[in-house]
Amino acid sequence: AQKITQTQPGMFVQEKEAVTLDCTYDTSDPSYGLFWYKQPSSGEMIFLIYQGSYDQQNATEGRYSLNFQKARKSANLVISASQLGDSAMYFCAVNTGTASKLTFGTGTRLQVTL
Amino acid sequence: DSGVTQTPKHLITATGQRVTLRCSPRSGDLSVYWYQQSLDQGLQFLIQYYNGEERAKGNILERFSAQQFPDLHSELNLSSLELGDSALYFCASSVGGSLGAKNIQYFGAGTRLSVL
């Protein structure tokens, strides 16, 4: 079974600064995908970024990048130039080639301050 | 807008009742997933359908059932509701089923169920 650990229940960052949200995972399947989702206070789940286990380069999507360290089984999300609208819950998730369901971590609440 | 449509947005009902949650996937997506988000359990996978067939099952209660119709929309039926069923129910869709690791799931806005 897969497991996702997000050790930071809450984080604060100043506007325009960069922030790193931690995520470690545990799966025995060699083929897997790592995902980050954002959940604002309105409740919807917004897909941010994806990293495949065989991808050689770290994924990037605009201000979001994924610091993928396969040997350490970590997939940290880096948000550059934080904006007030980035304040939300952030969830890390994993699925595998044999089980496409997503297994989620407990989330990190990010608060961007002026 | 993810392209996944869930109705209704909010549902308030009483214990013992039955409700139906509806989901329309993104155009072209064959797979539909249902997740439950509650304060005590977090985000949990319930069930997956792929092109009308059940593909995977999670910790879905026997009181809950789902189906995917020929037009690919899906419904989640919750019966004999209990207070503990109050949660945010998400539907997600993706192009494929278990076709490999790259299977990005796009979520609807959710249905917030309150059981009183």
JSON list of C-alpha atoms in Angstrom, two decimals:
[
{"chain": "A", "resi": 1, "resn": "ALA", "atom": "CA", "xyz": [0.00, 0.00, 0.00]},
{"chain": "A", "resi": 2, "resn": "GLN", "atom": "CA", "xyz": [1.09, 3.53, -0.65]},
{"chain": "A", "resi": 3, "resn": "LYS", "atom": "CA", "xyz": [1.60, 6.12, 2.04]},
{"chain": "A", "resi": 4, "resn": "ILE", "atom": "CA", "xyz": [2.14, 9.89, 1.90]},
{"chain": "A", "resi": 5, "resn": "THR", "atom": "CA", "xyz": [3.55, 11.94, 4.78]},
{"chain": "A", "resi": 6, "resn": "GLN", "atom": "CA", "xyz": [3.26, 15.71, 5.01]},
{"chain": "A", "resi": 7, "resn": "THR", "atom": "CA", "xyz": [4.92, 16.77, 8.25]},
{"chain": "A", "resi": 8, "resn": "GLN", "atom": "CA", "xyz": [4.08, 20.49, 8.14]},
{"chain": "A", "resi": 9, "resn": "PRO", "atom": "CA", "xyz": [0.50, 21.09, 9.25]},
{"chain": "A", "resi": 10, "resn": "GLY", "atom": "CA", "xyz": [0.89, 24.84, 8.73]},
{"chain": "A", "resi": 11, "resn": "MET", "atom": "CA", "xyz": [3.33, 27.21, 7.05]},
{"chain": "A", "resi": 12, "resn": "PHE", "atom": "CA", "xyz": [3.64, 30.98, 6.80]},
{"chain": "A", "resi": 13, "resn": "VAL", "atom": "CA", "xyz": [5.43, 32.81, 4.01]},
{"chain": "A", "resi": 14, "resn": "GLN", "atom": "CA", "xyz": [5.72, 36.47, 3.10]},
{"chain": "A", "resi": 15, "resn": "GLU", "atom": "CA", "xyz": [4.42, 37.69, -0.20]},
{"chain": "A", "resi": 16, "resn": "LYS", "atom": "CA", "xyz": [7.00, 37.43, -3.02]},
{"chain": "A", "resi": 17, "resn": "GLU", "atom": "CA", "xyz": [9.11, 34.92, -1.09]},
{"chain": "A", "resi": 18, "resn": "ALA", "atom": "CA", "xyz": [9.61, 31.28, -2.07]},
{"chain": "A", "resi": 19, "resn": "VAL", "atom": "CA", "xyz": [8.30, 28.44, 0.08]},
{"chain": "A", "resi": 20, "resn": "THR", "atom": "CA", "xyz": [8.88, 24.69, 0.14]},
{"chain": "A", "resi": 21, "resn": "LEU", "atom": "CA", "xyz": [6.18, 22.25, 1.21]},
{"chain": "A", "resi": 22, "resn": "ASP", "atom": "CA", "xyz": [7.48, 18.83, 2.21]},
{"chain": "A", "resi": 23, "resn": "CYS", "atom": "CA", "xyz": [6.19, 15.46, 1.07]},
{"chain": "A", "resi": 24, "resn": "THR", "atom": "CA", "xyz": [7.62, 11.99, 1.54]},
{"chain": "A", "resi": 25, "resn": "TYR", "atom": "CA", "xyz": [6.08, 8.86, 0.13]},
{"chain": "A", "resi": 26, "resn": "ASP", "atom": "CA", "xyz": [6.29, 5.14, 0.52]},
{"chain": "A", "resi": 27, "resn": "THR", "atom": "CA", "xyz": [5.47, 2.70, -2.25]},
{"chain": "A", "resi": 28, "resn": "SER", "atom": "CA", "xyz": [6.99, -0.58, -3.34]},
{"chain": "A", "resi": 29, "resn": "ASP", "atom": "CA", "xyz": [5.83, -0.16, -6.93]},
{"chain": "A", "resi": 30, "resn": "PRO", "atom": "CA", "xyz": [8.71, 1.01, -9.18]},
{"chain": "A", "resi": 31, "resn": "SER", "atom": "CA", "xyz": [6.26, 2.88, -11.42]},
{"chain": "A", "resi": 32, "resn": "TYR", "atom": "CA", "xyz": [4.33, 5.67, -9.73]},
{"chain": "A", "resi": 33, "resn": "GLY", "atom": "CA", "xyz": [3.14, 9.21, -10.11]},
{"chain": "A", "resi": 34, "resn": "LEU", "atom": "CA", "xyz": [3.36, 12.06, -7.64]},
{"chain": "A", "resi": 35, "resn": "PHE", "atom": "CA", "xyz": [0.84, 14.87, -7.63]},
{"chain": "A", "resi": 36, "resn": "TRP", "atom": "CA", "xyz": [0.25, 18.13, -5.82]},
{"chain": "A", "resi": 37, "resn": "TYR", "atom": "CA", "xyz": [-3.19, 19.65, -5.43]},
{"chain": "A", "resi": 38, "resn": "LYS", "atom": "CA", "xyz": [-4.32, 22.97, -3.99]},
{"chain": "A", "resi": 39, "resn": "GLN", "atom": "CA", "xyz": [-7.53, 23.35, -2.03]},
{"chain": "A", "resi": 40, "resn": "PRO", "atom": "CA", "xyz": [-8.56, 26.97, -1.39]},
{"chain": "A", "resi": 41, "resn": "SER", "atom": "CA", "xyz": [-11.08, 27.84, 1.30]},
{"chain": "A", "resi": 42, "resn": "SER", "atom": "CA", "xyz": [-13.84, 27.54, -1.31]},
{"chain": "A", "resi": 43, "resn": "GLY", "atom": "CA", "xyz": [-13.22, 23.79, -1.29]},
{"chain": "A", "resi": 44, "resn": "GLU", "atom": "CA", "xyz": [-12.37, 22.75, -4.83]},
{"chain": "A", "resi": 45, "resn": "MET", "atom": "CA", "xyz": [-9.30, 20.61, -5.55]},
{"chain": "A", "resi": 46, "resn": "ILE", "atom": "CA", "xyz": [-7.00, 22.15, -8.15]},
{"chain": "A", "resi": 47, "resn": "PHE", "atom": "CA", "xyz": [-4.30, 20.09, -9.86]},
{"chain": "A", "resi": 48, "resn": "LEU", "atom": "CA", "xyz": [-0.91, 21.83, -9.74]},
{"chain": "A", "resi": 49, "resn": "ILE", "atom": "CA", "xyz": [1.90, 19.57, -10.88]},
{"chain": "A", "resi": 50, "resn": "TYR", "atom": "CA", "xyz": [2.82, 15.97, -11.70]},
{"chain": "A", "resi": 51, "resn": "GLN", "atom": "CA", "xyz": [6.09, 14.00, -11.49]},
{"chain": "A", "resi": 52, "resn": "GLY", "atom": "CA", "xyz": [6.52, 10.49, -12.84]},
{"chain": "A", "resi": 53, "resn": "SER", "atom": "CA", "xyz": [8.87, 8.08, -11.12]},
{"chain": "A", "resi": 54, "resn": "TYR", "atom": "CA", "xyz": [10.93, 7.64, -14.29]},
{"chain": "A", "resi": 55, "resn": "ASP", "atom": "CA", "xyz": [11.09, 11.32, -15.18]},
{"chain": "A", "resi": 56, "resn": "GLN", "atom": "CA", "xyz": [14.70, 12.43, -15.28]},
{"chain": "A", "resi": 57, "resn": "GLN", "atom": "CA", "xyz": [14.02, 16.11, -14.72]},
{"chain": "A", "resi": 58, "resn": "ASN", "atom": "CA", "xyz": [12.12, 17.84, -11.96]},
{"chain": "A", "resi": 59, "resn": "ALA", "atom": "CA", "xyz": [8.66, 18.95, -13.05]},
{"chain": "A", "resi": 60, "resn": "THR", "atom": "CA", "xyz": [7.88, 22.66, -13.36]},
{"chain": "A", "resi": 61, "resn": "GLU", "atom": "CA", "xyz": [4.60, 24.47, -14.02]},
{"chain": "A", "resi": 62, "resn": "GLY", "atom": "CA", "xyz": [4.86, 28.23, -13.91]},
{"chain": "A", "resi": 63, "resn": "ARG", "atom": "CA", "xyz": [5.68, 29.27, -10.32]},
{"chain": "A", "resi": 64, "resn": "TYR", "atom": "CA", "xyz": [5.43, 25.66, -9.13]},
{"chain": "A", "resi": 65, "resn": "SER", "atom": "CA", "xyz": [8.32, 23.23, -9.23]},
{"chain": "A", "resi": 66, "resn": "LEU", "atom": "CA", "xyz": [8.80, 19.82, -7.73]},
{"chain": "A", "resi": 67, "resn": "ASN", "atom": "CA", "xyz": [12.02, 18.91, -5.98]},
{"chain": "A", "resi": 68, "resn": "PHE", "atom": "CA", "xyz": [12.03, 15.16, -6.66]},
{"chain": "A", "resi": 69, "resn": "GLN", "atom": "CA", "xyz": [14.59, 13.11, -4.75]},
{"chain": "A", "resi": 70, "resn": "LYS", "atom": "CA", "xyz": [13.83, 9.52, -5.64]},
{"chain": "A", "resi": 71, "resn": "ALA", "atom": "CA", "xyz": [16.38, 7.84, -3.36]},
{"chain": "A", "resi": 72, "resn": "ARG", "atom": "CA", "xyz": [15.02, 9.76, -0.38]},
{"chain": "A", "resi": 73, "resn": "LYS", "atom": "CA", "xyz": [11.41, 9.22, -1.56]},
{"chain": "A", "resi": 74, "resn": "SER", "atom": "CA", "xyz": [10.62, 12.88, -1.29]},
{"chain": "A", "resi": 75, "resn": "ALA", "atom": "CA", "xyz": [8.68, 15.16, -3.63]},
{"chain": "A", "resi": 76, "resn": "ASN", "atom": "CA", "xyz": [8.70, 18.65, -2.19]},
{"chain": "A", "resi": 77, "resn": "LEU", "atom": "CA", "xyz": [6.66, 21.42, -3.81]},
{"chain": "A", "resi": 78, "resn": "VAL", "atom": "CA", "xyz": [8.40, 24.76, -4.28]},
{"chain": "A", "resi": 79, "resn": "ILE", "atom": "CA", "xyz": [6.26, 27.84, -4.86]},
{"chain": "A", "resi": 80, "resn": "SER", "atom": "CA", "xyz": [8.25, 30.82, -6.05]},
{"chain": "A", "resi": 81, "resn": "ALA", "atom": "CA", "xyz": [7.22, 34.47, -5.65]},
{"chain": "A", "resi": 82, "resn": "SER", "atom": "CA", "xyz": [4.30, 33.69, -3.34]},
{"chain": "A", "resi": 83, "resn": "GLN", "atom": "CA", "xyz": [1.06, 35.57, -3.84]},
{"chain": "A", "resi": 84, "resn": "LEU", "atom": "CA", "xyz": [-1.83, 36.18, -1.45]},
{"chain": "A", "resi": 85, "resn": "GLY", "atom": "CA", "xyz": [-3.94, 33.90, -3.63]},
{"chain": "A", "resi": 86, "resn": "ASP", "atom": "CA", "xyz": [-1.61, 31.01, -2.82]},
{"chain": "A", "resi": 87, "resn": "SER", "atom": "CA", "xyz": [-3.08, 30.81, 0.69]},
{"chain": "A", "resi": 88, "resn": "ALA", "atom": "CA", "xyz": [-4.73, 27.40, 0.76]},
{"chain": "A", "resi": 89, "resn": "MET", "atom": "CA", "xyz": [-4.35, 23.75, 1.78]},
{"chain": "A", "resi": 90, "resn": "TYR", "atom": "CA", "xyz": [-1.85, 21.82, -0.30]},
{"chain": "A", "resi": 91, "resn": "PHE", "atom": "CA", "xyz": [-2.06, 18.07, -0.70]},
{"chain": "A", "resi": 92, "resn": "CYS", "atom": "CA", "xyz": [0.57, 15.66, -1.96]},
{"chain": "A", "resi": 93, "resn": "ALA", "atom": "CA", "xyz": [-0.71, 12.42, -3.52]},
{"chain": "A", "resi": 94, "resn": "VAL", "atom": "CA", "xyz": [0.63, 9.29, -5.17]},
{"chain": "A", "resi": 95, "resn": "ASN", "atom": "CA", "xyz": [-0.72, 6.65, -7.50]},
{"chain": "A", "resi": 96, "resn": "THR", "atom": "CA", "xyz": [0.93, 3.66, -9.10]},
{"chain": "A", "resi": 97, "resn": "GLY", "atom": "CA", "xyz": [0.79, 1.80, -12.38]},
{"chain": "A", "resi": 98, "resn": "THR", "atom": "CA", "xyz": [-1.27, -0.94, -10.80]},
{"chain": "A", "resi": 99, "resn": "ALA", "atom": "CA", "xyz": [-3.57, 1.24, -8.71]},
{"chain": "A", "resi": 100, "resn": "SER", "atom": "CA", "xyz": [-4.54, 4.52, -10.27]},
{"chain": "A", "resi": 101, "resn": "LYS", "atom": "CA", "xyz": [-6.46, 5.69, -7.22]},
{"chain": "A", "resi": 102, "resn": "LEU", "atom": "CA", "xyz": [-4.79, 8.59, -5.46]},
{"chain": "A", "resi": 103, "resn": "THR", "atom": "CA", "xyz": [-3.51, 8.24, -1.91]},
{"chain": "A", "resi": 104, "resn": "PHE", "atom": "CA", "xyz": [-3.33, 11.63, -0.23]},
{"chain": "A", "resi": 105, "resn": "GLY", "atom": "CA", "xyz": [-1.32, 13.09, 2.59]},
{"chain": "A", "resi": 106, "resn": "THR", "atom": "CA", "xyz": [-2.91, 15.06, 5.41]},
{"chain": "A", "resi": 107, "resn": "GLY", "atom": "CA", "xyz": [-2.10, 18.38, 3.79]},
{"chain": "A", "resi": 108, "resn": "THR", "atom": "CA", "xyz": [-0.22, 21.58, 4.65]},
{"chain": "A", "resi": 109, "resn": "ARG", "atom": "CA", "xyz": [-2.05, 24.83, 5.22]},
{"chain": "A", "resi": 110, "resn": "LEU", "atom": "CA", "xyz": [-0.10, 27.70, 3.67]},
{"chain": "A", "resi": 111, "resn": "GLN", "atom": "CA", "xyz": [-0.74, 31.27, 4.71]},
{"chain": "A", "resi": 112, "resn": "VAL", "atom": "CA", "xyz": [0.81, 34.06, 2.63]},
{"chain": "A", "resi": 113, "resn": "THR", "atom": "CA", "xyz": [1.26, 37.31, 4.54]},
{"chain": "A", "resi": 114, "resn": "LEU", "atom": "CA", "xyz": [1.95, 40.88, 3.44]},
{"chain": "B", "resi": 1, "resn": "ASP", "atom": "CA", "xyz": [-12.60, 25.34, -14.19]},
{"chain": "B", "resi": 2, "resn": "SER", "atom": "CA", "xyz": [-11.54, 21.68, -14.29]},
{"chain": "B", "resi": 3, "resn": "GLY", "atom": "CA", "xyz": [-14.31, 20.64, -16.67]},
{"chain": "B", "resi": 4, "resn": "VAL", "atom": "CA", "xyz": [-15.70, 18.14, -14.15]},
{"chain": "B", "resi": 5, "resn": "THR", "atom": "CA", "xyz": [-19.24, 19.02, -13.06]},
{"chain": "B", "resi": 6, "resn": "GLN", "atom": "CA", "xyz": [-20.74, 17.90, -9.78]},
{"chain": "B", "resi": 7, "resn": "THR", "atom": "CA", "xyz": [-24.29, 18.48, -8.65]},
{"chain": "B", "resi": 8, "resn": "PRO", "atom": "CA", "xyz": [-25.63, 19.50, -6.27]},
{"chain": "B", "resi": 9, "resn": "LYS", "atom": "CA", "xyz": [-23.05, 21.75, -4.59]},
{"chain": "B", "resi": 10, "resn": "HIS", "atom": "CA", "xyz": [-24.72, 21.43, -1.20]},
{"chain": "B", "resi": 11, "resn": "LEU", "atom": "CA", "xyz": [-27.07, 18.83, 0.22]},
{"chain": "B", "resi": 12, "resn": "ILE", "atom": "CA", "xyz": [-28.72, 18.90, 3.62]},
{"chain": "B", "resi": 13, "resn": "THR", "atom": "CA", "xyz": [-30.68, 15.86, 4.70]},
{"chain": "B", "resi": 14, "resn": "ALA", "atom": "CA", "xyz": [-31.69, 13.84, 7.74]},
{"chain": "B", "resi": 15, "resn": "THR", "atom": "CA", "xyz": [-30.39, 10.60, 9.18]},
{"chain": "B", "resi": 16, "resn": "GLY", "atom": "CA", "xyz": [-31.81, 7.52, 7.54]},
{"chain": "B", "resi": 17, "resn": "GLN", "atom": "CA", "xyz": [-32.39, 9.23, 4.21]},
{"chain": "B", "resi": 18, "resn": "ARG", "atom": "CA", "xyz": [-30.97, 8.43, 0.78]},
{"chain": "B", "resi": 19, "resn": "VAL", "atom": "CA", "xyz": [-29.27, 10.87, -1.58]},
{"chain": "B", "resi": 20, "resn": "THR", "atom": "CA", "xyz": [-27.74, 10.77, -5.05]},
{"chain": "B", "resi": 21, "resn": "LEU", "atom": "CA", "xyz": [-24.67, 12.74, -6.07]},
{"chain": "B", "resi": 22, "resn": "ARG", "atom": "CA", "xyz": [-24.05, 13.30, -9.74]},
{"chain": "B", "resi": 23, "resn": "CYS", "atom": "CA", "xyz": [-20.84, 13.77, -11.70]},
{"chain": "B", "resi": 24, "resn": "SER", "atom": "CA", "xyz": [-20.15, 14.62, -15.34]},
{"chain": "B", "resi": 25, "resn": "PRO", "atom": "CA", "xyz": [-16.52, 13.98, -16.30]},
{"chain": "B", "resi": 26, "resn": "ARG", "atom": "CA", "xyz": [-14.40, 16.10, -18.59]},
{"chain": "B", "resi": 27, "resn": "SER", "atom": "CA", "xyz": [-15.04, 15.59, -22.26]},
{"chain": "B", "resi": 28, "resn": "GLY", "atom": "CA", "xyz": [-13.05, 12.59, -23.45]},
{"chain": "B", "resi": 29, "resn": "ASP", "atom": "CA", "xyz": [-12.31, 11.19, -19.99]},
{"chain": "B", "resi": 30, "resn": "LEU", "atom": "CA", "xyz": [-13.33, 7.57, -19.53]},
{"chain": "B", "resi": 31, "resn": "SER", "atom": "CA", "xyz": [-12.47, 7.12, -15.88]},
{"chain": "B", "resi": 32, "resn": "VAL", "atom": "CA", "xyz": [-14.39, 8.50, -12.93]},
{"chain": "B", "resi": 33, "resn": "TYR", "atom": "CA", "xyz": [-13.28, 8.38, -9.30]},
{"chain": "B", "resi": 34, "resn": "TRP", "atom": "CA", "xyz": [-15.18, 9.20, -6.13]},
{"chain": "B", "resi": 35, "resn": "TYR", "atom": "CA", "xyz": [-13.43, 10.49, -2.99]},
{"chain": "B", "resi": 36, "resn": "GLN", "atom": "CA", "xyz": [-14.69, 11.46, 0.44]},
{"chain": "B", "resi": 37, "resn": "GLN", "atom": "CA", "xyz": [-13.09, 14.26, 2.46]},
{"chain": "B", "resi": 38, "resn": "SER", "atom": "CA", "xyz": [-13.91, 14.42, 6.15]},
{"chain": "B", "resi": 39, "resn": "LEU", "atom": "CA", "xyz": [-12.19, 16.05, 9.11]},
{"chain": "B", "resi": 40, "resn": "ASP", "atom": "CA", "xyz": [-11.36, 12.77, 10.82]},
{"chain": "B", "resi": 41, "resn": "GLN", "atom": "CA", "xyz": [-10.52, 10.59, 7.79]},
{"chain": "B", "resi": 42, "resn": "GLY", "atom": "CA", "xyz": [-8.98, 13.12, 5.43]},
{"chain": "B", "resi": 43, "resn": "LEU", "atom": "CA", "xyz": [-9.26, 12.42, 1.69]},
{"chain": "B", "resi": 44, "resn": "GLN", "atom": "CA", "xyz": [-10.19, 8.83, 1.00]},
{"chain": "B", "resi": 45, "resn": "PHE", "atom": "CA", "xyz": [-10.76, 6.98, -2.25]},
{"chain": "B", "resi": 46, "resn": "LEU", "atom": "CA", "xyz": [-14.15, 5.33, -2.54]},
{"chain": "B", "resi": 47, "resn": "ILE", "atom": "CA", "xyz": [-14.54, 3.80, -5.98]},
{"chain": "B", "resi": 48, "resn": "GLN", "atom": "CA", "xyz": [-13.41, 4.04, -9.61]},
{"chain": "B", "resi": 49, "resn": "TYR", "atom": "CA", "xyz": [-15.24, 3.35, -12.84]},
{"chain": "B", "resi": 50, "resn": "TYR", "atom": "CA", "xyz": [-13.68, 3.04, -16.26]},
{"chain": "B", "resi": 51, "resn": "ASN", "atom": "CA", "xyz": [-15.88, 3.18, -19.35]},
{"chain": "B", "resi": 52, "resn": "GLY", "atom": "CA", "xyz": [-18.90, 1.91, -17.45]},
{"chain": "B", "resi": 53, "resn": "GLU", "atom": "CA", "xyz": [-17.17, -0.86, -15.52]},
{"chain": "B", "resi": 54, "resn": "GLU", "atom": "CA", "xyz": [-16.13, -0.84, -11.88]},
{"chain": "B", "resi": 55, "resn": "ARG", "atom": "CA", "xyz": [-12.31, -0.79, -11.84]},
{"chain": "B", "resi": 56, "resn": "ALA", "atom": "CA", "xyz": [-11.30, -0.38, -8.21]},
{"chain": "B", "resi": 57, "resn": "LYS", "atom": "CA", "xyz": [-12.89, -0.15, -4.82]},
{"chain": "B", "resi": 58, "resn": "GLY", "atom": "CA", "xyz": [-11.62, 1.56, -1.69]},
{"chain": "B", "resi": 59, "resn": "ASN", "atom": "CA", "xyz": [-13.12, 1.87, 1.76]},
{"chain": "B", "resi": 60, "resn": "ILE", "atom": "CA", "xyz": [-16.63, 2.31, 0.48]},
{"chain": "B", "resi": 61, "resn": "LEU", "atom": "CA", "xyz": [-19.40, 1.41, 2.87]},
{"chain": "B", "resi": 62, "resn": "GLU", "atom": "CA", "xyz": [-22.01, -1.17, 1.86]},
{"chain": "B", "resi": 63, "resn": "ARG", "atom": "CA", "xyz": [-24.65, 1.57, 2.24]},
{"chain": "B", "resi": 64, "resn": "PHE", "atom": "CA", "xyz": [-22.94, 3.42, -0.61]},
{"chain": "B", "resi": 65, "resn": "SER", "atom": "CA", "xyz": [-23.07, 2.42, -4.25]},
{"chain": "B", "resi": 66, "resn": "ALA", "atom": "CA", "xyz": [-22.12, 3.99, -7.54]},
{"chain": "B", "resi": 67, "resn": "GLN", "atom": "CA", "xyz": [-22.47, 3.48, -11.24]},
{"chain": "B", "resi": 68, "resn": "GLN", "atom": "CA", "xyz": [-21.24, 4.95, -14.50]},
{"chain": "B", "resi": 69, "resn": "PHE", "atom": "CA", "xyz": [-23.72, 5.30, -17.30]},
{"chain": "B", "resi": 70, "resn": "PRO", "atom": "CA", "xyz": [-23.22, 4.87, -21.08]},
{"chain": "B", "resi": 71, "resn": "ASP", "atom": "CA", "xyz": [-22.81, 8.64, -21.49]},
{"chain": "B", "resi": 72, "resn": "LEU", "atom": "CA", "xyz": [-20.00, 8.32, -18.88]},
{"chain": "B", "resi": 73, "resn": "HIS", "atom": "CA", "xyz": [-21.63, 10.40, -16.18]},
{"chain": "B", "resi": 74, "resn": "SER", "atom": "CA", "xyz": [-21.59, 8.81, -12.77]},
{"chain": "B", "resi": 75, "resn": "GLU", "atom": "CA", "xyz": [-23.80, 8.77, -9.71]},
{"chain": "B", "resi": 76, "resn": "LEU", "atom": "CA", "xyz": [-22.91, 8.01, -6.12]},
{"chain": "B", "resi": 77, "resn": "ASN", "atom": "CA", "xyz": [-25.83, 6.78, -4.03]},
{"chain": "B", "resi": 78, "resn": "LEU", "atom": "CA", "xyz": [-25.67, 7.09, -0.26]},
{"chain": "B", "resi": 79, "resn": "SER", "atom": "CA", "xyz": [-28.39, 5.40, 1.76]},
{"chain": "B", "resi": 80, "resn": "SER", "atom": "CA", "xyz": [-29.39, 5.00, 5.42]},
{"chain": "B", "resi": 81, "resn": "LEU", "atom": "CA", "xyz": [-27.40, 8.13, 6.08]},
{"chain": "B", "resi": 82, "resn": "GLU", "atom": "CA", "xyz": [-25.69, 8.64, 9.42]},
{"chain": "B", "resi": 83, "resn": "LEU", "atom": "CA", "xyz": [-24.28, 11.77, 11.03]},
{"chain": "B", "resi": 84, "resn": "GLY", "atom": "CA", "xyz": [-20.78, 10.51, 10.26]},
{"chain": "B", "resi": 85, "resn": "ASP", "atom": "CA", "xyz": [-21.48, 10.55, 6.52]},
{"chain": "B", "resi": 86, "resn": "SER", "atom": "CA", "xyz": [-21.35, 14.34, 6.57]},
{"chain": "B", "resi": 87, "resn": "ALA", "atom": "CA", "xyz": [-18.41, 15.20, 4.34]},
{"chain": "B", "resi": 88, "resn": "LEU", "atom": "CA", "xyz": [-17.27, 16.76, 1.09]},
{"chain": "B", "resi": 89, "resn": "TYR", "atom": "CA", "xyz": [-17.64, 14.25, -1.74]},
{"chain": "B", "resi": 90, "resn": "PHE", "atom": "CA", "xyz": [-15.45, 14.73, -4.78]},
{"chain": "B", "resi": 91, "resn": "CYS", "atom": "CA", "xyz": [-15.65, 13.27, -8.21]},
{"chain": "B", "resi": 92, "resn": "ALA", "atom": "CA", "xyz": [-12.54, 13.23, -10.37]},
{"chain": "B", "resi": 93, "resn": "SER", "atom": "CA", "xyz": [-11.99, 12.14, -13.94]},
{"chain": "B", "resi": 94, "resn": "SER", "atom": "CA", "xyz": [-9.04, 11.12, -16.06]},
{"chain": "B", "resi": 95, "resn": "VAL", "atom": "CA", "xyz": [-8.43, 10.01, -19.61]},
{"chain": "B", "resi": 96, "resn": "GLY", "atom": "CA", "xyz": [-7.37, 6.49, -18.77]},
{"chain": "B", "resi": 97, "resn": "GLY", "atom": "CA", "xyz": [-7.91, 3.92, -16.08]},
{"chain": "B", "resi": 98, "resn": "SER", "atom": "CA", "xyz": [-4.95, 1.97, -14.84]},
{"chain": "B", "resi": 99, "resn": "LEU", "atom": "CA", "xyz": [-2.92, 2.59, -17.97]},
{"chain": "B", "resi": 100, "resn": "GLY", "atom": "CA", "xyz": [0.21, 3.66, -16.22]},
{"chain": "B", "resi": 101, "resn": "ALA", "atom": "CA", "xyz": [1.41, 6.14, -13.67]},
{"chain": "B", "resi": 102, "resn": "LYS", "atom": "CA", "xyz": [0.61, 9.25, -15.69]},
{"chain": "B", "resi": 103, "resn": "ASN", "atom": "CA", "xyz": [-3.08, 9.51, -15.02]},
{"chain": "B", "resi": 104, "resn": "ILE", "atom": "CA", "xyz": [-3.84, 13.03, -13.96]},
{"chain": "B", "resi": 105, "resn": "GLN", "atom": "CA", "xyz": [-7.13, 13.26, -12.16]},
{"chain": "B", "resi": 106, "resn": "TYR", "atom": "CA", "xyz": [-9.08, 16.50, -12.43]},
{"chain": "B", "resi": 107, "resn": "PHE", "atom": "CA", "xyz": [-11.52, 17.15, -9.64]},
{"chain": "B", "resi": 108, "resn": "GLY", "atom": "CA", "xyz": [-14.96, 18.65, -9.58]},
{"chain": "B", "resi": 109, "resn": "ALA", "atom": "CA", "xyz": [-15.90, 21.33, -7.05]},
{"chain": "B", "resi": 110, "resn": "GLY", "atom": "CA", "xyz": [-17.40, 18.72, -4.74]},
{"chain": "B", "resi": 111, "resn": "THR", "atom": "CA", "xyz": [-20.76, 18.15, -3.09]},
{"chain": "B", "resi": 112, "resn": "ARG", "atom": "CA", "xyz": [-20.94, 19.12, 0.55]},
{"chain": "B", "resi": 113, "resn": "LEU", "atom": "CA", "xyz": [-23.27, 16.74, 2.35]},
{"chain": "B", "resi": 114, "resn": "SER", "atom": "CA", "xyz": [-24.66, 17.63, 5.76]},
{"chain": "B", "resi": 115, "resn": "VAL", "atom": "CA", "xyz": [-26.61, 14.95, 7.60]},
{"chain": "B", "resi": 116, "resn": "LEU", "atom": "CA", "xyz": [-28.65, 16.36, 10.47]}
]
